[in-house]
Coordinates of C-alpha atoms and ligand atoms in Angstrom, one line a residue:
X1 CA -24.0 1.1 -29.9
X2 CA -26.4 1.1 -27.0
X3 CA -29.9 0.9 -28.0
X4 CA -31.5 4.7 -27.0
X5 CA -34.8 2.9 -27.1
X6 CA -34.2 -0.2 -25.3
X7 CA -35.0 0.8 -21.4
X8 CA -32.1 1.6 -19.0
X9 CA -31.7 -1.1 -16.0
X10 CA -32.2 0.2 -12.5
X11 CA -28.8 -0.6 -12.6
X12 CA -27.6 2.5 -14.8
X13 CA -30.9 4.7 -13.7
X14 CA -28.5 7.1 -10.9
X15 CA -31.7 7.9 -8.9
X16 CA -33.9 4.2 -8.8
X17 CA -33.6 1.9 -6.3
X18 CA -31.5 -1.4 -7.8
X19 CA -33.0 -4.2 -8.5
X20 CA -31.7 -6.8 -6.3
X21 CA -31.0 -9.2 -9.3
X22 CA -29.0 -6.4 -11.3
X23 CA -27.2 -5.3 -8.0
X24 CA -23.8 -7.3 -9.0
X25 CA -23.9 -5.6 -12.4
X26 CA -24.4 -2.0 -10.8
X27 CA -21.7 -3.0 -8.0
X28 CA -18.5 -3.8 -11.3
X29 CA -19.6 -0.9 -13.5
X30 CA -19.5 1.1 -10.5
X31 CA -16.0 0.0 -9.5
X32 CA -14.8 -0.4 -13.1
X33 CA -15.4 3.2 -13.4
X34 CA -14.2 4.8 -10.4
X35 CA -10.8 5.9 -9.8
X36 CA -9.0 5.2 -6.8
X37 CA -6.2 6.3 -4.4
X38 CA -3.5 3.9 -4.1
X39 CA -2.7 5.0 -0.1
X40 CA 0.6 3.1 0.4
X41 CA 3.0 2.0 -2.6
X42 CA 7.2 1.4 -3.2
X43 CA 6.8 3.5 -7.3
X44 CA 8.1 6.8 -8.1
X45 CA 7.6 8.9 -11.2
X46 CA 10.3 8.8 -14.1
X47 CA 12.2 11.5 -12.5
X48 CA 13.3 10.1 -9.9
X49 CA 15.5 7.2 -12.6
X50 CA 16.4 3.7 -11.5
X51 CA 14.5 4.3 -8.3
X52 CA 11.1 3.6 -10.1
X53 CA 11.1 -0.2 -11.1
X54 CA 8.8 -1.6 -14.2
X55 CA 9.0 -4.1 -16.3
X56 CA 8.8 -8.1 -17.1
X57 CA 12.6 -8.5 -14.9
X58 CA 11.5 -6.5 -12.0
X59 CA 8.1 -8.0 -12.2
X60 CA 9.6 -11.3 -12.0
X61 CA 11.9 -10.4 -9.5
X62 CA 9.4 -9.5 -6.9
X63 CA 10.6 -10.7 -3.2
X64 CA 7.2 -12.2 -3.6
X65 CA 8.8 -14.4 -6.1
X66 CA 11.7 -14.9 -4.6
X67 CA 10.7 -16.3 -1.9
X68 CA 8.8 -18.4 -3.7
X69 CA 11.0 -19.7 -5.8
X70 CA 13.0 -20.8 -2.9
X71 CA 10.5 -23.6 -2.2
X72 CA 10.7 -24.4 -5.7
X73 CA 14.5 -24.6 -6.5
X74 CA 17.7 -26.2 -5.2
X75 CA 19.7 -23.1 -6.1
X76 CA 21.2 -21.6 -3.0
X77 CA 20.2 -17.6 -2.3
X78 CA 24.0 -17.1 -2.0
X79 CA 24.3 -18.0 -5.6
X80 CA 21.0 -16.8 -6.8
X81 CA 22.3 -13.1 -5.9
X82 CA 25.3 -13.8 -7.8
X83 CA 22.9 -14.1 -10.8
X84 CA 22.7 -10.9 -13.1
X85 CA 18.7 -9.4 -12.8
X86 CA 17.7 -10.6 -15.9
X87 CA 19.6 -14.4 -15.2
X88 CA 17.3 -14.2 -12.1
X89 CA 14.3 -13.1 -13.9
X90 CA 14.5 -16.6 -16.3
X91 CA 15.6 -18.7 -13.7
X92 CA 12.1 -17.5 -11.6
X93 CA 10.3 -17.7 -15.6
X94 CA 11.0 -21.0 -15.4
X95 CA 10.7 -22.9 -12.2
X96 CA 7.1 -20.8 -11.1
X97 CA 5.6 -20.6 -15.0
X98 CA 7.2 -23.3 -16.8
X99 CA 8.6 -25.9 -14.1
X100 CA 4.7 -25.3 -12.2
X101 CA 1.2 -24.2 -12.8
X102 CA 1.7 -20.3 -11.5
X103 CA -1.2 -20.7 -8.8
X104 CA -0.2 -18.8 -6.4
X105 CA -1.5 -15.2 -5.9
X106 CA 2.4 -14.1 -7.0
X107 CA 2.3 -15.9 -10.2
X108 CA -1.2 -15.4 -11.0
X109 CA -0.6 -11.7 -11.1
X110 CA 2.5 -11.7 -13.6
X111 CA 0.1 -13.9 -16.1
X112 CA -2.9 -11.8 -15.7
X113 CA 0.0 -8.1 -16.2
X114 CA 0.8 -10.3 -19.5
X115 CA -2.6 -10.5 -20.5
X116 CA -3.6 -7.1 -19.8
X117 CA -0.9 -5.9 -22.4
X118 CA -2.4 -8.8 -24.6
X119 CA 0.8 -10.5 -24.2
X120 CA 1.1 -14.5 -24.3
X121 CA 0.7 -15.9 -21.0
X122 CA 2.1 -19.5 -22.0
X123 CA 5.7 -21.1 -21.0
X124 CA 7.2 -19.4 -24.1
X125 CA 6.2 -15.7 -23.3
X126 CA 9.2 -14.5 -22.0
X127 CA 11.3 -12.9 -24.9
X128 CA 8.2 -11.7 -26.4
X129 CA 7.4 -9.6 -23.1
X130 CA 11.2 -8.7 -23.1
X131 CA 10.6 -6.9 -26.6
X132 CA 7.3 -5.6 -25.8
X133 CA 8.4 -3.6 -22.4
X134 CA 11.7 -2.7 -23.9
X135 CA 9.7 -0.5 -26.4
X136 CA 7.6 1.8 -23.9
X137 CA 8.4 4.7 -23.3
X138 CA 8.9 5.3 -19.2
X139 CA 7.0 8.7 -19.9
X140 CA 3.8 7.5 -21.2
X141 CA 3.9 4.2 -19.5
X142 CA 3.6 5.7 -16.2
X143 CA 0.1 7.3 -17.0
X144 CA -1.2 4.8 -19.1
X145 CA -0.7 1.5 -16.4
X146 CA -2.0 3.9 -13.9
X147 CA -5.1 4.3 -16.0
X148 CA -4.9 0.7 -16.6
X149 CA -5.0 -0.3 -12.8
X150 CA -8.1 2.1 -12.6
X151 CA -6.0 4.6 -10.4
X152 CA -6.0 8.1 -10.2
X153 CA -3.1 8.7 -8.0
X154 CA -0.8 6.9 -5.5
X155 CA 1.2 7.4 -2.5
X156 CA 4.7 6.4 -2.5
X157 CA 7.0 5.3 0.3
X158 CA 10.0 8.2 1.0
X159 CA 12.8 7.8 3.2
X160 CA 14.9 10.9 4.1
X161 CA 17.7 9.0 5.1
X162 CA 18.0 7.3 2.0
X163 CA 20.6 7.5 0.1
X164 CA 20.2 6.8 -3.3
X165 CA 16.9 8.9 -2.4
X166 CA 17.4 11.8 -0.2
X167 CA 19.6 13.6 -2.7
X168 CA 16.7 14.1 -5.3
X169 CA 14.3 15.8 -3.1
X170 CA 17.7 17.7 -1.4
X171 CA 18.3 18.6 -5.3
X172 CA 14.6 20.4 -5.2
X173 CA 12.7 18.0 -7.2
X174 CA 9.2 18.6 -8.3
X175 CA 6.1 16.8 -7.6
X176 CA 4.4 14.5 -10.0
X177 CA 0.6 15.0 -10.4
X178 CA 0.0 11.0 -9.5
X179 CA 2.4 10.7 -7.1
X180 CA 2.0 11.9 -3.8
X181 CA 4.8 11.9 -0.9
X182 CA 5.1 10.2 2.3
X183 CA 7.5 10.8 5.0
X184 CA 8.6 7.7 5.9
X185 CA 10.6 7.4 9.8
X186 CA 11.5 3.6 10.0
X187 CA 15.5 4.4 10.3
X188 CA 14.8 7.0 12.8
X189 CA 12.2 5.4 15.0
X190 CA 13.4 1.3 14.6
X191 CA 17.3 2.2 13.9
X192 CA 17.5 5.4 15.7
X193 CA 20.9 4.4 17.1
X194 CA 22.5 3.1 13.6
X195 CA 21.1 6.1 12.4
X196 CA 21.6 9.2 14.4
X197 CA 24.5 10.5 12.0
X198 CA 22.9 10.5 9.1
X199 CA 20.3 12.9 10.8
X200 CA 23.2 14.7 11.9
X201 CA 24.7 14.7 9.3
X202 CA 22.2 16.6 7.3
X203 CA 22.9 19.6 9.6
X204 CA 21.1 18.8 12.9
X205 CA 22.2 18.4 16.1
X206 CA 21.1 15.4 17.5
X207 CA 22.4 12.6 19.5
X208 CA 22.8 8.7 20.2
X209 CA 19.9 9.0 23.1
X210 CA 17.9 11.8 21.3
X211 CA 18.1 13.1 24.7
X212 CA 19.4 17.0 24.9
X213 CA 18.5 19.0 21.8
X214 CA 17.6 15.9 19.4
X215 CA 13.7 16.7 20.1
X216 CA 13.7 20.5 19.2
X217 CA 16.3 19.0 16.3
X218 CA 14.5 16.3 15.2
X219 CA 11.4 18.4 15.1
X220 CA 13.4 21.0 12.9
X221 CA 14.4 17.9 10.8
X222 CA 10.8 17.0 9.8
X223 CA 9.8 20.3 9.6
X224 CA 12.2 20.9 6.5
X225 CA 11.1 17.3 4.6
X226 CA 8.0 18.0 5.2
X227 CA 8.4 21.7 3.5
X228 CA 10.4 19.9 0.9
X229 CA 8.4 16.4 0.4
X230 CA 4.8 17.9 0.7
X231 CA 4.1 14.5 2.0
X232 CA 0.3 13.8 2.6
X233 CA 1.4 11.5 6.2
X234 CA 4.2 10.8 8.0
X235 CA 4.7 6.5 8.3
X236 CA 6.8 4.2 9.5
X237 CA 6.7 0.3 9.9
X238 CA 6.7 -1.0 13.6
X239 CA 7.7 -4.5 14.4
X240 CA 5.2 -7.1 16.0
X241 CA 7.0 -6.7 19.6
X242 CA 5.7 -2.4 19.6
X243 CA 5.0 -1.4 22.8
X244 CA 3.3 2.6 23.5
X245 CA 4.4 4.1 25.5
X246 CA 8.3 2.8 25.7
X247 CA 11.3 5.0 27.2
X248 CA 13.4 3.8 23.9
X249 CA 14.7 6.2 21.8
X250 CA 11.5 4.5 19.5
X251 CA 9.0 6.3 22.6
X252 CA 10.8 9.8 22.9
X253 CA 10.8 10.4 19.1
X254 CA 7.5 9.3 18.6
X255 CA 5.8 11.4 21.7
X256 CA 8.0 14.4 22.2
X257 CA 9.1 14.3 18.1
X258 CA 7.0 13.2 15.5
X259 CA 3.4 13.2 17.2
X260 CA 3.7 16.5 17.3
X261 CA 5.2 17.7 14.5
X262 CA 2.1 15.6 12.8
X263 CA 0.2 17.7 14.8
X264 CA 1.6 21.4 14.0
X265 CA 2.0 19.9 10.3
X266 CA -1.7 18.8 10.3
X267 CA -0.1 15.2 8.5
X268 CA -1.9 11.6 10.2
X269 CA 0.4 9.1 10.8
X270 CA 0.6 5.7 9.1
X271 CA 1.8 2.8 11.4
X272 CA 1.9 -0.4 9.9
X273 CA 2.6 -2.7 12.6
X274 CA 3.6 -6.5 12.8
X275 CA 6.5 -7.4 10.8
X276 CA 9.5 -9.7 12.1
X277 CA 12.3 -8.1 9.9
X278 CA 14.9 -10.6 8.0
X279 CA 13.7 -13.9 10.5
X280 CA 15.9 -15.5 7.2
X281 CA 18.3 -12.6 6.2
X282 CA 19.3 -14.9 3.3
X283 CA 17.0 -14.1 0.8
X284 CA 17.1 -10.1 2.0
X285 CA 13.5 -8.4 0.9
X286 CA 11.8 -11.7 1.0
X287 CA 13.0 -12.5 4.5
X288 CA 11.1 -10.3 6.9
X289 CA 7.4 -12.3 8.1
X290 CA 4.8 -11.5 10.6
X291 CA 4.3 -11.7 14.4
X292 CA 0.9 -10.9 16.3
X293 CA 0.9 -7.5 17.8
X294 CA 0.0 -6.0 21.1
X295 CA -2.9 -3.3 19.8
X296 CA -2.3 -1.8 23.5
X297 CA 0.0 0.5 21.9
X298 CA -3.1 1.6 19.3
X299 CA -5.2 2.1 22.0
X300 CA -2.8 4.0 24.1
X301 CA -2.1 6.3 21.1
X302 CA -5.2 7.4 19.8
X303 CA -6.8 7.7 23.5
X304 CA -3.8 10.1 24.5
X305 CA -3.3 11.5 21.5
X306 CA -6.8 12.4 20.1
X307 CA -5.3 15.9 18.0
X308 CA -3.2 12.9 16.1
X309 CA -5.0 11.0 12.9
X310 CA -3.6 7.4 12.6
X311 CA -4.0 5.6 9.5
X312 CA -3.5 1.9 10.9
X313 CA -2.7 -1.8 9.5
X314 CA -1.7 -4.4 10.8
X315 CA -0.1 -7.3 9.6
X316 CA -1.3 -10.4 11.3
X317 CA -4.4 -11.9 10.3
X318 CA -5.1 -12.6 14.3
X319 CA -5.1 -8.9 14.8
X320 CA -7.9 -7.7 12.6
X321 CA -11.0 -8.1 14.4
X322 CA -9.5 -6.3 17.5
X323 CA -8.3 -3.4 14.9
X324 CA -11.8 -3.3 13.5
X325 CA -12.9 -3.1 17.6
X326 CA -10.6 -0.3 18.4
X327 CA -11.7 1.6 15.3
X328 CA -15.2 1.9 17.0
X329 CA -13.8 3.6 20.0
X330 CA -11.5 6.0 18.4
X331 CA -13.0 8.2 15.3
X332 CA -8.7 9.3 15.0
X333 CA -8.0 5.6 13.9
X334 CA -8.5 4.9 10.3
X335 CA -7.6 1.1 9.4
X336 CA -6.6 0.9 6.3
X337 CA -5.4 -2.0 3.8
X338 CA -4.8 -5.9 4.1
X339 CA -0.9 -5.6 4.3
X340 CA 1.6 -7.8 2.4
X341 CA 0.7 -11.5 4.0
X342 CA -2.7 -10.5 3.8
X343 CA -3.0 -9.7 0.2
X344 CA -4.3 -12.8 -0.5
X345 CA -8.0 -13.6 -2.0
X346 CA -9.4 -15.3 0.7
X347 CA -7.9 -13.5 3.7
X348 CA -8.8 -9.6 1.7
X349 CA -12.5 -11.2 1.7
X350 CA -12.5 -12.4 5.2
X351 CA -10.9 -9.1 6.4
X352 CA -13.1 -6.7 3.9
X353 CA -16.5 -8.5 5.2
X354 CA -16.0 -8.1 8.9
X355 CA -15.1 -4.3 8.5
X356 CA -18.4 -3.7 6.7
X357 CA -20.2 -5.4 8.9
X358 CA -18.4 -3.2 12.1
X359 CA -17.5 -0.3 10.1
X360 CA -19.5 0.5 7.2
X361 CA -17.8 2.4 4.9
X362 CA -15.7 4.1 7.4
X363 CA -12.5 2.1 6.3
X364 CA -9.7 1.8 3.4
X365 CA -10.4 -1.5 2.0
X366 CA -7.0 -1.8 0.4
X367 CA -2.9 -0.3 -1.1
X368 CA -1.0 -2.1 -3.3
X369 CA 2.3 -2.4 -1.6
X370 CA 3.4 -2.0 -5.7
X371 CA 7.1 -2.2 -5.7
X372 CA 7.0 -2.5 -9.4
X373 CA 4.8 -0.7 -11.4
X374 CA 3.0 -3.2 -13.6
X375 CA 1.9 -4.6 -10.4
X376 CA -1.0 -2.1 -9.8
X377 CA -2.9 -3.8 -12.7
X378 CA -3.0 -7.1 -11.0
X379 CA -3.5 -6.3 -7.4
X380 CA -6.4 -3.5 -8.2
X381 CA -8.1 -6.0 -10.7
X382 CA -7.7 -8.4 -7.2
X383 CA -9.2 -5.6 -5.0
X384 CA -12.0 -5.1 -7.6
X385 CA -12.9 -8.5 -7.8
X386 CA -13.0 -9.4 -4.1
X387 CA -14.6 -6.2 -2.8
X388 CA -17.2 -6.2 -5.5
X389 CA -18.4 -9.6 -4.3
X390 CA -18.4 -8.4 -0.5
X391 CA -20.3 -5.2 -1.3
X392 CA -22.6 -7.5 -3.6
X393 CA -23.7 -9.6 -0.8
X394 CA -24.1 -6.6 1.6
X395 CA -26.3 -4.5 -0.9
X396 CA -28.5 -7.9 -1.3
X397 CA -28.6 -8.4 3.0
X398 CA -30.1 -4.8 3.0
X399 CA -32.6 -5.9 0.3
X400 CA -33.6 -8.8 2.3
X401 CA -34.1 -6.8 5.2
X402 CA -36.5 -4.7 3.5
X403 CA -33.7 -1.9 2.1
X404 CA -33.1 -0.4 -1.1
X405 CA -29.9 1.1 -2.7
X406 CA -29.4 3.6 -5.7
X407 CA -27.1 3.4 -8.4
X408 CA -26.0 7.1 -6.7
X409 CA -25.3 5.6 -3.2
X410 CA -23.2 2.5 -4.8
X411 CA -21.3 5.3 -6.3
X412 CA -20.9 7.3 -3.4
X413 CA -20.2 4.0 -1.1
X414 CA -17.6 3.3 -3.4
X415 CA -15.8 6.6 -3.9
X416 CA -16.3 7.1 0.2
X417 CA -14.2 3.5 0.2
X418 CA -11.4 4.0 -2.1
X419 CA -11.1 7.9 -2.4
X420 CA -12.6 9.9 -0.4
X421 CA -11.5 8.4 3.1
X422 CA -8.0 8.4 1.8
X423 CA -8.4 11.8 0.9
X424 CA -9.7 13.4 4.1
X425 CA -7.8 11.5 6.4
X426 CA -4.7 13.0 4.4
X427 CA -6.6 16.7 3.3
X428 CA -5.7 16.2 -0.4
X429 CA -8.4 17.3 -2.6
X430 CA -7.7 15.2 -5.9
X431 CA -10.4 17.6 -7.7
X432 CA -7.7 20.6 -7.4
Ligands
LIG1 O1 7.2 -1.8 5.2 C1 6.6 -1.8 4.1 O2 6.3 -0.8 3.5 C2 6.4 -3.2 3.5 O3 5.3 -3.1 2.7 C3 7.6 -3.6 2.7 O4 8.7 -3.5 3.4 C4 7.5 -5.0 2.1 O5 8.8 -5.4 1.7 C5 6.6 -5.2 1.0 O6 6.9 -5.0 -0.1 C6 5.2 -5.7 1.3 O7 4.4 -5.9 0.3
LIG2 ZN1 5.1 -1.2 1.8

């Protein structure tokens, strides 16, 4: 029971400048309390079944994992997908958290999901996580981890030419409250030529070269998924080798198709560039890694496209400062999280420091790339941690230098950071 008597710390007075010495406790109540936008995820809400993955097996199965236990395991991949899910879920129980300390940022993260269910965390914590996660209820889970992870909605990733996906939107199915859409383009714009039926297929008349009709089709295409999806961007994945512009199928459908359907549809486009896909197609998910990108092609794109919102990240570490460089020429370029190989403590700091220092708060510090849901607890306690300590040291710079800082502009640096930027760059107004 807080003492009504006992004076409140500039740190909880909304109005007084912070004391510099209780900055770092202003800074974690501040993010503790705030709920966030999770701008780029893999979940789904229980209606859309078996697509939506949760729980200790799929936790443990995370490519992350995988590709871990690899370097930790004589066991072929060839037999290791011969395993049954929950055979592959022990055998990574007990070379990563039984066979070695889990260290990693991977591991780490199942022990501290364990713990935040106030599960055991030791070598024997399997079966008792196996009881506890067959009990909940997919319904209430949902809500309650994503109230755990401090989030108050999520984007996911949705690909209309999926198809275990496609037919649940093509059967009408309704939005979830937390769960926002995203039109995601990667078969059309990287596999246009593997994927032209499927497009067609669906009623429109395209073609191997998208040459002919396949613009005015493929514009008619996106128009309906995005009348169906309601998707808050259009994204798609680029590999480390994009170029802009290109006379590829990839350059026509972007510049003549999707730019401007973005446009009339008044959606930004995510590009996350800088992935090398399956480099070892033998472990599948966990076999794609990172190349250095030419940012020409971001430059090019938001200087002759300047109607067009990007939301940009990149996945090599050597690209960030020029991303952060390019983001102070182009107010239509809005970088946004430390992608996959980056989601690590000391390259999220690294990254998060030099954007405040050349952006402000102008940026999206971070997404969770969640595949499985458990995983936003881990990966937003992460963020918190990390960012907290950044934004500590900045707040204590600008006391140093003569500065001051409210409790109210912590707050509104914060909510600028990991809701608000989100939500204007994708006009969704999580207050309707
Ligand atoms: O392209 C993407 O959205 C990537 O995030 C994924 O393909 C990747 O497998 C992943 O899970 C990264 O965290
Ligand atoms: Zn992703």
């Amino acid at each position: 029971m807080t003492d009504p008597f006992k004076a409140r710390s500039s740190a909880q007075e909304p109005m007084r400048s912070v004391n510099p010495l209780e900055i770092e406790e202003a800074v974690r109540e501040v993010l503790d309390t705030t709920p966030f936008v999770d701008i780029h995820t893999h979940l789904f809400p229980p209606s859309f079944g078996k697509l939506g993955l949760w729980g200790i097996d799929e936790v443990l199965t995370y490519h992350y994992l995988e590709a871990e236990l690899f370097r930790s395991s004589e066991l072929s991949p060839e037999k290791y997908w011969t395993l049954s899910k929950s055979e592959q879920a022990e055998l990574i129980w007990r070379t990563l958290f039984v066979g070695n300390s889990p260290i990693s940022e991977a591991t780490r993260g199942v022990v501290a999901v364990l713990r935040a269910f106030g599960l055991p965390t030791g070598p024997s914590a399997l079966p008792e996580a196996r009881a506890f996660f067959q009990q909940q209820n997919v319904e209430s889970h949902v809500p309650h981890v994503l109230k755990m992870a401090g989030l108050q909605s999520v984007v996911m990733t949705n690909d209309p030419l999926d198809p275990a996906e496609a037919p649940y939107w093509l059967r009408g199915i309704g939005v979830h409250p937390q769960f926002h859409a995203a039109l995601r383009l990667d078969r059309v714009l990287n596999t246009w030529p593997e994927h032209w039926q499927a497009v067609q297929a669906q009623g429109y008349i395209v073609d191997s070269s998208a040459g002919g009709k396949s613009i005015s089709e493929i514009r008619r295409f996106l128009a309906d998924w995005t009348k169906r999806m309601r998707p808050v961007y259009m994204a798609c994945s680029l590999p480390d080798t994009f170029e802009f512009p290109n006379d590829s199928a990839n350059g026509i459908l972007l510049r003549y198709g999707i730019l401007p359907s973005c446009r009339e549809s008044g959606l930004p486009l995510s590009l996350m560039i800088g992935v090398r896909k399956q480099v070892n197609p033998r472990i599948r998910l966990a076999g794609d890694a990172v190349g250095r990108a030419n940012l020409r092609a971001v430059e090019n794109l938001c200087r002759d496209f300047p109607e067009n919102r990007f939301l940009v990240s990149i996945l090599s570490r050597e690209n960030q400062h020029e991303l952060c460089v390019l983001a102070r020429k182009f107010n239509n370029l809005m970088p946004f999280g430390c992608w996959w190989f980056l989601n690590n403590a000391s390259i999220v700091e690294e990254i998060t420091r030099e954007r405040l220092e050349m952006l402000g708060a102008s940026f999206i510090p971070q997404h969770s790339d969640a595949r499985v849901l458990e995983q936003v607890i881990y990966k937003w306690a992460n963020t918190r941690r990390i960012v907290g300590k950044v934004l500590v040291d900045n707040y204590r710079l600008l006391a140093e230098d003569g500065g001051s800082v409210t409790r109210k502009e912590i707050e509104r640096d914060v909510t600028r950071l990991f809701r608000t930027n989100a939500e204007n760059w994708m006009r969704v107004d999580s207050r309707a």
